[in-house]
C-alpha positions as semicolon CSV with decimal commas, in nm:
position;residue;x (nm);y (nm);z (nm)
1;M;3,130;0,371;0,170
2;N;3,308;0,040;0,203
3;L;3,141;-0,289;0,287
4;N;3,270;-0,295;0,644
5;E;3,109;0,043;0,714
6;L;2,778;-0,072;0,572
7;L;2,779;-0,385;0,788
8;A;2,913;-0,232;1,109
9;G;2,726;-0,370;1,409
10;H;2,555;-0,644;1,206
11;H;2,678;-0,999;1,270
12;H;2,841;-1,139;0,955
13;H;3,113;-1,370;0,821
14;V;3,355;-1,265;0,548
15;L;3,381;-1,576;0,332
16;Q;3,634;-1,433;0,091
17;G;3,777;-1,108;-0,038
18;D;3,847;-0,770;0,114
19;P;3,571;-0,629;0,340
20;E;3,718;-0,283;0,283
21;T;3,594;-0,304;-0,077
22;P;3,432;0,031;-0,165
23;I;3,071;0,017;-0,281
24;T;3,042;0,292;-0,541
25;A;2,741;0,202;-0,759
26;G;2,457;0,127;-0,522
27;V;2,312;-0,172;-0,342
28;C;2,082;-0,405;-0,536
29;L;1,845;-0,697;-0,492
30;D;1,778;-0,729;-0,867
31;A;2,062;-0,880;-1,070
32;D;1,968;-0,696;-1,390
33;R;2,005;-0,359;-1,215
34;V;2,361;-0,420;-1,097
35;A;2,623;-0,171;-1,221
36;P;3,003;-0,195;-1,191
37;G;3,097;-0,123;-0,831
38;A;2,766;-0,236;-0,676
39;L;2,686;-0,464;-0,384
40;F;2,451;-0,746;-0,485
41;M;2,235;-0,882;-0,201
42;A;2,111;-1,229;-0,288
43;V;1,774;-1,276;-0,118
44;P;1,642;-1,635;-0,136
45;G;1,308;-1,648;-0,315
46;H;1,348;-1,306;-0,476
47;R;1,270;-1,385;-0,838
48;E;1,480;-1,105;-0,988
49;G;1,780;-1,164;-0,767
50;G;1,806;-1,481;-0,564
51;P;2,127;-1,678;-0,509
52;E;2,092;-1,841;-0,850
53;L;2,154;-1,500;-1,009
54;I;2,483;-1,426;-0,833
55;G;2,673;-1,525;-1,149
56;P;2,491;-1,272;-1,371
57;A;2,529;-1,005;-1,101
58;L;2,905;-1,061;-1,088
59;S;2,928;-1,055;-1,465
60;R;2,757;-0,714;-1,460
61;G;3,026;-0,579;-1,229
62;A;2,918;-0,644;-0,871
63;V;3,226;-0,609;-0,647
64;A;3,067;-0,766;-0,341
65;V;2,793;-1,017;-0,268
66;L;2,579;-1,066;0,041
67;V;2,456;-1,422;0,090
68;D;2,218;-1,596;0,327
69;G;2,336;-1,848;0,585
70;A;2,200;-2,029;0,887
71;A;2,218;-1,814;1,197
72;G;2,515;-1,920;1,404
73;G;2,631;-2,170;1,145
74;P;2,995;-2,210;1,051
75;P;3,120;-1,974;0,781
76;A;3,158;-2,153;0,451
77;L;3,123;-2,080;0,084
78;P;2,756;-2,139;-0,003
79;S;2,644;-2,420;-0,231
80;W;2,624;-2,191;-0,533
81;A;3,000;-2,126;-0,549
82;P;3,094;-2,424;-0,776
83;E;2,829;-2,314;-1,026
84;L;3,017;-1,995;-1,110
85;A;3,300;-2,141;-1,316
86;P;3,219;-1,922;-1,620
87;T;3,273;-1,613;-1,404
88;G;3,561;-1,747;-1,201
89;A;3,763;-1,427;-1,226
90;Q;3,484;-1,221;-1,079
91;V;3,425;-1,479;-0,805
92;K;3,788;-1,466;-0,695
93;E;3,795;-1,087;-0,692
94;A;3,455;-1,025;-0,527
95;C;3,412;-0,995;-0,153
96;V;3,153;-1,248;-0,035
97;V;2,986;-1,193;0,303
98;Q;2,740;-1,423;0,476
99;V;2,464;-1,303;0,711
100;S;2,185;-1,493;0,883
101;D;1,908;-1,309;0,693
102;T;1,983;-1,109;0,380
103;R;1,654;-0,916;0,395
104;V;1,724;-0,792;0,748
105;A;2,079;-0,696;0,654
106;A;1,967;-0,535;0,325
107;A;1,746;-0,283;0,505
108;R;2,029;-0,169;0,734
109;I;2,281;-0,157;0,449
110;A;2,050;0,038;0,217
111;S;1,970;0,292;0,487
112;R;2,338;0,347;0,560
113;Y;2,437;0,364;0,196
114;Y;2,198;0,656;0,140
115;G;2,297;0,829;0,465
116;E;1,999;0,724;0,680
117;P;1,770;0,981;0,513
118;G;1,470;0,904;0,733
119;R;1,644;1,073;1,026
120;E;1,625;1,411;0,850
121;M;1,251;1,420;0,771
122;D;0,920;1,373;0,950
123;M;0,829;1,016;0,863
124;I;0,466;0,896;0,872
125;A;0,385;0,532;0,789
126;I;0,028;0,407;0,752
127;T;-0,072;0,043;0,783
128;G;-0,406;-0,138;0,796
129;T;-0,629;-0,334;0,561
130;N;-0,814;-0,030;0,428
131;G;-0,739;0,341;0,423
132;K;-0,362;0,341;0,363
133;T;-0,375;0,528;0,034
134;S;-0,653;0,762;0,144
135;V;-0,477;0,864;0,465
136;S;-0,150;0,908;0,275
137;C;-0,314;1,140;0,024
138;M;-0,499;1,325;0,300
139;V;-0,179;1,385;0,497
140;E;-0,013;1,523;0,186
141;S;-0,313;1,741;0,101
142;V;-0,366;1,899;0,441
143;L;0,004;1,981;0,479
144;R;0,014;2,136;0,132
145;I;-0,304;2,336;0,192
146;A;-0,230;2,441;0,550
147;E;0,140;2,518;0,510
148;G;0,228;2,507;0,142
149;A;0,461;2,217;0,218
150;E;0,590;1,972;-0,041
151;V;0,543;1,621;0,090
152;G;0,710;1,302;-0,027
153;V;0,465;1,019;-0,098
154;I;0,549;0,648;-0,140
155;G;0,262;0,410;-0,208
156;T;0,011;0,256;-0,445
157;G;0,024;0,547;-0,688
158;G;0,403;0,542;-0,711
159;S;0,653;0,777;-0,552
160;R;0,662;1,152;-0,587
161;I;0,756;1,481;-0,427
162;G;0,457;1,708;-0,455
163;D;0,340;1,673;-0,814
164;D;0,676;1,548;-0,943
165;P;0,706;1,169;-0,980
166;I;1,038;1,004;-0,904
167;P;1,119;0,776;-1,199
168;M;1,150;0,412;-1,092
169;P;1,118;0,076;-1,270
170;M;0,752;-0,029;-1,295
171;S;0,648;-0,240;-0,999
172;V;0,332;-0,374;-0,840
173;L;0,481;-0,327;-0,491
174;T;0,305;-0,064;-0,282
175;T;0,595;-0,068;-0,035
176;P;0,919;-0,085;-0,238
177;E;1,205;-0,321;-0,158
178;S;1,450;-0,171;0,090
179;P;1,716;-0,051;-0,160
180;D;1,453;0,130;-0,369
181;F;1,277;0,258;-0,058
182;Q;1,593;0,410;0,088
183;Y;1,691;0,552;-0,252
184;L;1,354;0,729;-0,267
185;L;1,401;0,869;0,082
186;G;1,743;0,993;-0,020
187;C;1,596;1,172;-0,322
188;M;1,332;1,333;-0,102
189;R;1,586;1,447;0,157
190;D;1,811;1,590;-0,114
191;R;1,518;1,790;-0,251
192;G;1,460;1,948;0,090
193;T;1,140;1,756;0,164
194;G;1,031;1,805;0,523
195;S;0,775;1,525;0,552
196;V;0,729;1,182;0,395
197;V;0,415;0,971;0,410
198;L;0,423;0,607;0,306
199;E;0,199;0,303;0,286
200;A;0,335;0,014;0,493
201;T;0,185;-0,310;0,364
202;S;0,180;-0,629;0,564
203;M;0,428;-0,796;0,328
204;G;0,644;-0,485;0,325
205;L;0,662;-0,500;0,704
206;L;0,710;-0,876;0,717
207;T;1,000;-0,862;0,471
208;H;1,177;-0,574;0,649
209;R;1,147;-0,327;0,359
210;I;1,101;-0,023;0,584
211;D;1,334;-0,121;0,868
212;H;1,579;0,160;0,957
213;A;1,347;0,430;0,822
214;F;1,329;0,609;1,160
215;I;0,952;0,651;1,144
216;D;0,813;0,922;1,369
217;V;0,444;0,827;1,351
218;G;0,294;0,491;1,265
219;V;-0,079;0,497;1,186
220;F;-0,304;0,193;1,223
221;T;-0,639;0,214;1,040
222;N;-0,812;-0,124;1,078
223;L;-0,779;-0,499;1,031
224;T;-1,024;-0,701;0,822
225;Q;-0,991;-1,010;0,604
226;D;-0,743;-0,979;0,320
227;H;-0,412;-1,124;0,201
228;L;-0,468;-1,465;0,357
229;D;-0,295;-1,609;0,052
230;D;0,025;-1,446;0,181
231;H;-0,021;-1,494;0,555
232;G;-0,237;-1,804;0,594
233;T;-0,429;-1,686;0,900
234;M;-0,572;-1,362;1,032
235;E;-0,338;-1,391;1,330
236;N;-0,033;-1,397;1,103
237;Y;-0,173;-1,107;0,902
238;R;-0,231;-0,906;1,221
239;D;0,117;-0,984;1,350
240;A;0,274;-0,861;1,026
241;K;0,090;-0,529;1,064
242;L;0,196;-0,503;1,428
243;R;0,565;-0,506;1,332
244;L;0,529;-0,132;1,265
245;F;0,456;-0,080;1,635
246;Q;0,726;-0,309;1,768
247;G;1,026;-0,082;1,739
248;L;0,986;0,068;1,391
249;C;0,803;0,385;1,494
250;R;0,841;0,630;1,783
251;H;0,470;0,712;1,825
252;A;0,147;0,542;1,718
253;V;-0,186;0,683;1,602
254;V;-0,444;0,405;1,624
255;N;-0,811;0,346;1,552
256;A;-0,970;0,278;1,889
257;D;-1,281;0,140;1,717
258;D;-1,073;-0,160;1,602
259;P;-0,983;-0,426;1,863
260;V;-0,623;-0,432;1,740
261;G;-0,589;-0,074;1,861
262;A;-0,592;-0,196;2,223
263;R;-0,307;-0,436;2,146
264;I;-0,095;-0,150;2,012
265;Q;-0,169;0,061;2,318
266;A;-0,046;-0,224;2,537
267;D;0,270;-0,262;2,327
268;M;0,353;0,110;2,329
269;P;0,242;0,252;2,666
270;G;0,260;0,630;2,676
271;A;0,333;0,658;2,304
272;V;-0,014;0,614;2,151
273;T;-0,273;0,864;2,030
274;T;-0,621;0,728;1,959
275;Y;-0,900;0,827;1,722
276;A;-1,252;0,690;1,689
277;L;-1,609;0,746;1,581
278;D;-1,765;0,526;1,850
279;A;-1,513;0,454;2,127
280;E;-1,362;0,707;2,365
281;A;-1,050;0,850;2,205
282;D;-0,815;1,147;2,191
283;Y;-0,971;1,256;1,860
284;R;-1,341;1,182;1,804
285;A;-1,598;1,256;1,538
286;T;-1,960;1,319;1,633
287;D;-2,274;1,461;1,470
288;L;-2,207;1,305;1,129
289;V;-2,428;1,422;0,841
290;T;-2,374;1,249;0,505
291;D;-2,505;1,332;0,159
292;A;-2,378;1,300;-0,197
293;S;-2,145;1,599;-0,154
294;G;-1,960;1,457;0,146
295;T;-1,979;1,433;0,524
296;R;-1,998;1,706;0,786
297;F;-1,904;1,631;1,146
298;T;-1,772;1,773;1,471
299;L;-1,411;1,691;1,558
300;Q;-1,356;1,675;1,933
301;H;-1,011;1,696;2,090
302;G;-0,879;1,812;2,425
303;G;-1,211;1,960;2,529
304;G;-1,247;2,160;2,207
305;K;-1,502;2,116;1,931
306;Y;-1,416;2,189;1,569
307;P;-1,671;2,193;1,284
308;A;-1,526;1,986;1,002
309;A;-1,615;1,841;0,665
310;V;-1,472;1,608;0,402
311;S;-1,582;1,589;0,039
312;T;-1,613;1,208;0,039
313;P;-1,931;1,060;0,189
314;G;-1,914;0,794;0,457
315;R;-1,793;0,703;0,804
316;F;-1,474;0,550;0,663
317;S;-1,379;0,887;0,514
318;V;-1,429;1,060;0,850
319;A;-1,215;0,795;1,021
320;N;-0,940;0,857;0,767
321;A;-0,966;1,231;0,832
322;L;-0,929;1,176;1,207
323;A;-0,617;0,965;1,152
324;T;-0,473;1,236;0,928
325;V;-0,534;1,519;1,172
326;A;-0,406;1,320;1,471
327;A;-0,080;1,225;1,296
328;C;-0,009;1,574;1,167
329;H;-0,104;1,741;1,494
330;H;0,133;1,512;1,685
331;L;0,414;1,633;1,459
332;G;0,345;1,990;1,563
333;H;0,116;2,122;1,291
334;D;-0,160;2,364;1,395
335;L;-0,491;2,188;1,465
336;D;-0,713;2,473;1,341
337;D;-0,525;2,488;1,012
338;L;-0,544;2,110;0,970
339;V;-0,920;2,098;1,029
340;A;-0,978;2,392;0,795
341;A;-0,782;2,213;0,523
342;L;-0,994;1,896;0,535
343;D;-1,285;2,017;0,321
344;R;-1,047;2,177;0,069
345;M;-0,869;1,851;-0,010
346;P;-0,886;1,728;-0,371
347;P;-1,041;1,384;-0,427
348;V;-0,812;1,087;-0,370
349;P;-0,761;0,924;-0,712
350;G;-0,944;0,593;-0,730
351;R;-1,094;0,626;-0,382
352;F;-1,464;0,708;-0,408
353;E;-1,372;0,904;-0,720
354;R;-1,687;1,045;-0,878
355;F;-1,792;1,120;-1,233
356;T;-2,124;1,212;-1,394
357;T;-2,193;1,090;-1,747
358;P;-2,345;1,324;-2,009
359;S;-2,678;1,144;-1,955
360;G;-2,667;1,217;-1,581
361;T;-2,570;0,876;-1,443
362;S;-2,342;0,892;-1,139
363;V;-2,027;0,678;-1,152
364;I;-1,798;0,602;-0,858
365;V;-1,459;0,433;-0,901
366;D;-1,323;0,283;-0,582
367;F;-1,039;0,053;-0,479
368;A;-1,269;-0,162;-0,261
369;H;-1,130;-0,513;-0,307
370;S;-1,195;-0,680;0,029
371;P;-1,525;-0,781;0,191
372;D;-1,508;-0,504;0,452
373;S;-1,418;-0,227;0,209
374;L;-1,682;-0,333;-0,045
375;E;-1,952;-0,340;0,223
376;K;-1,852;0,005;0,352
377;V;-1,859;0,163;0,008
378;L;-2,190;0,004;-0,091
379;S;-2,352;0,094;0,243
380;T;-2,242;0,453;0,191
381;V;-2,373;0,488;-0,165
382;R;-2,703;0,339;-0,055
383;E;-2,747;0,638;0,176
384;F;-2,777;0,883;-0,114
385;A;-2,830;0,687;-0,438
386;A;-3,146;0,818;-0,604
387;G;-3,201;0,517;-0,829
388;R;-3,058;0,170;-0,870
389;V;-2,707;0,073;-0,763
390;I;-2,518;-0,119;-1,033
391;T;-2,192;-0,274;-0,914
392;V;-1,906;-0,381;-1,139
393;F;-1,646;-0,585;-0,955
394;G;-1,428;-0,896;-0,948
395;C;-1,159;-1,061;-0,737
396;G;-0,788;-1,099;-0,791
397;G;-0,644;-1,422;-0,927
398;D;-0,381;-1,628;-0,744
399;R;-0,498;-1,466;-0,421
400;D;-0,720;-1,547;-0,123
401;T;-1,011;-1,751;-0,264
402;T;-1,210;-1,753;0,061
403;K;-1,328;-1,393;0,022
404;R;-1,478;-1,436;-0,325
405;A;-1,817;-1,582;-0,232
406;E;-1,841;-1,340;0,062
407;M;-1,786;-1,043;-0,169
408;G;-2,049;-1,183;-0,404
409;D;-2,297;-1,200;-0,115
410;I;-2,216;-0,842;-0,009
411;A;-2,255;-0,705;-0,359
412;G;-2,581;-0,890;-0,406
413;R;-2,732;-0,763;-0,081
414;H;-2,645;-0,399;-0,149
415;S;-2,690;-0,376;-0,529
416;D;-2,979;-0,389;-0,774
417;L;-2,764;-0,530;-1,055
418;C;-2,412;-0,676;-1,049
419;V;-2,167;-0,717;-1,333
420;L;-1,897;-0,971;-1,252
421;T;-1,566;-0,914;-1,424
422;S;-1,191;-0,961;-1,401
423;D;-0,985;-0,767;-1,151
424;N;-0,622;-0,879;-1,184
425;P;-0,668;-1,243;-1,294
426;R;-0,292;-1,307;-1,303
427;T;-0,235;-1,672;-1,399
428;E;-0,577;-1,796;-1,290
429;D;-0,865;-1,867;-1,529
430;P;-1,095;-1,560;-1,509
431;E;-1,407;-1,775;-1,547
432;T;-1,307;-1,984;-1,245
433;I;-1,281;-1,666;-1,037
434;L;-1,626;-1,556;-1,155
435;D;-1,765;-1,898;-1,061
436;H;-1,643;-1,848;-0,703
437;V;-1,795;-1,499;-0,680
438;A;-2,124;-1,611;-0,835
439;H;-2,153;-1,887;-0,575
440;G;-2,204;-1,622;-0,308
441;L;-2,400;-1,377;-0,522
442;A;-2,664;-1,609;-0,671
443;P;-2,846;-1,690;-0,342
444;T;-2,916;-1,318;-0,286
445;G;-3,151;-1,316;-0,586
446;T;-2,991;-1,003;-0,732
447;P;-2,962;-1,026;-1,112
448;F;-2,609;-1,033;-1,247
449;E;-2,411;-1,049;-1,570
450;R;-2,074;-1,216;-1,627
451;R;-1,836;-1,020;-1,846
452;A;-1,476;-1,132;-1,793
453;D;-1,340;-0,852;-2,011
454;R;-1,331;-0,551;-1,777
455;R;-1,386;-0,289;-2,046
456;D;-1,685;-0,483;-2,177
457;A;-1,824;-0,513;-1,822
458;I;-1,799;-0,138;-1,759
459;A;-1,960;-0,069;-2,098
460;F;-2,249;-0,304;-2,017
461;A;-2,310;-0,140;-1,678
462;L;-2,310;0,209;-1,829
463;S;-2,549;0,103;-2,107
464;A;-2,785;-0,055;-1,853
465;A;-2,788;0,252;-1,625
466;R;-3,063;0,512;-1,628
467;P;-2,989;0,877;-1,549
468;E;-3,090;0,843;-1,183
469;D;-2,883;0,526;-1,130
470;L;-2,540;0,496;-0,971
471;V;-2,266;0,273;-1,115
472;L;-1,993;0,158;-0,877
473;V;-1,676;0,026;-1,042
474;A;-1,489;-0,145;-0,760
475;G;-1,164;-0,327;-0,706
476;K;-0,886;-0,144;-0,887
477;G;-0,924;0,225;-0,804
478;S;-0,643;0,425;-0,962
479;E;-0,431;0,127;-1,068
480;P;-0,310;0,201;-1,423
481;Y;-0,285;-0,163;-1,527
482;Q;-0,435;-0,510;-1,518
483;I;-0,219;-0,810;-1,435
484;V;-0,305;-1,077;-1,689
485;G;-0,078;-1,380;-1,677
486;E;0,267;-1,237;-1,605
487;Q;0,201;-0,911;-1,792
488;L;0,103;-0,564;-1,675
489;I;-0,145;-0,442;-1,935
490;P;-0,231;-0,068;-1,931
491;F;-0,587;-0,019;-1,803
492;S;-0,761;0,251;-1,600
493;D;-1,117;0,222;-1,470
494;M;-1,184;0,597;-1,469
495;A;-1,021;0,654;-1,808
496;T;-1,236;0,372;-1,947
497;V;-1,552;0,526;-1,800
498;R;-1,467;0,865;-1,954
499;E;-1,385;0,712;-2,292
500;L;-1,704;0,508;-2,303
501;T;-1,924;0,807;-2,215
502;R;-1,752;1,063;-2,436
503;P;-2,015;1,236;-2,658
């Protein structure tokens, strides 16, 4: 396609060059991924590809550049132009186009470049503080079990079609940037995938990464404190989540037990399906019975009652199952088959993932990294733990500091022993993070150890545990790395547990 076709209908100024320039080698935000014939979209603040990297992008063969400009401002060459003297030939030959917001334009352009793949598949996007990964995996599992369908998955665990991963550069982004996101959708469409399920993070929504995805069902799970380092206030965080339900999806499936659910119903009258454990809703769960093997319940919908079960204990797991069934049923899948598939689902990696050591100690690895999620997991394990509960956890560095003491208090109130350790310390001093957590934990009176090295912390907890005890390793779930400084260092909680307990 040429640049004019990609920008059709989007207000822009051609600053120089031929807008009929064909784009033959993709659309990129990262300068080091530009190939000859590509369009480079210079997003301000994007570390791998902001305006300051236009020169390197041109030198790698970009034939066109998209730049940011004030909305409604006069067209003019941006301030970076004089800095490109070393690549003057490429500057003169390249088409340069100015738009008011490069991120907004990038999403439209990427979708068009790959042929608007979201139009050709059932698209399900899940947002909320907790439950995104679990609901994504549940949707994939029930559709595979009930219908033998291969489902595309985009989220925390990477991107794949069924069991086949789609190779992509390593990234910590749960919701990929729009060019990568649309590329993945294109791969899934080309493989004949009928359904795609994706995790829509607050930052992914705020930065327009999944605009123009033509989402059929948007799922809202809940809203609790998290990511205030990105959004500043809970109101801003909520509003970022709500973008999914303000024109990005055709139908909403919302948790009626969360107050934000009512806001979504008001925003999308006649296009909302509700689920709940406590409130009145289209899909409800009653008669919950929880033990170490999972939770049994009755699913009620449309006057019918369906015996159901999930292999993960806890109310949060039942809520995730309701969201899964409601979304898939709305898309036309048989309700009886969906309910029957629930208790046959494999465990979600890193979400209440269980392991028993050779000595008999129970170990649970869970992603719980916010106050609400940690409290829910610990409250659940307390329902069936035969002995002491030993909790290994930490908090991320360079992130919301206000939740650290609160998480320490929660762990202390629900545990018999805590081991404080590093999560993803990033560029922050790990000991400073542990100080913040200990400030909330110490007043509970629960004994605790400080072991900043995560492997050492897990080893200590396992050595302190008796056969009847339960060890919860919380915070990272299935993440295959730790972020220390600017580096991604390979590390897996469950693999570490297995290695340390190997006979």
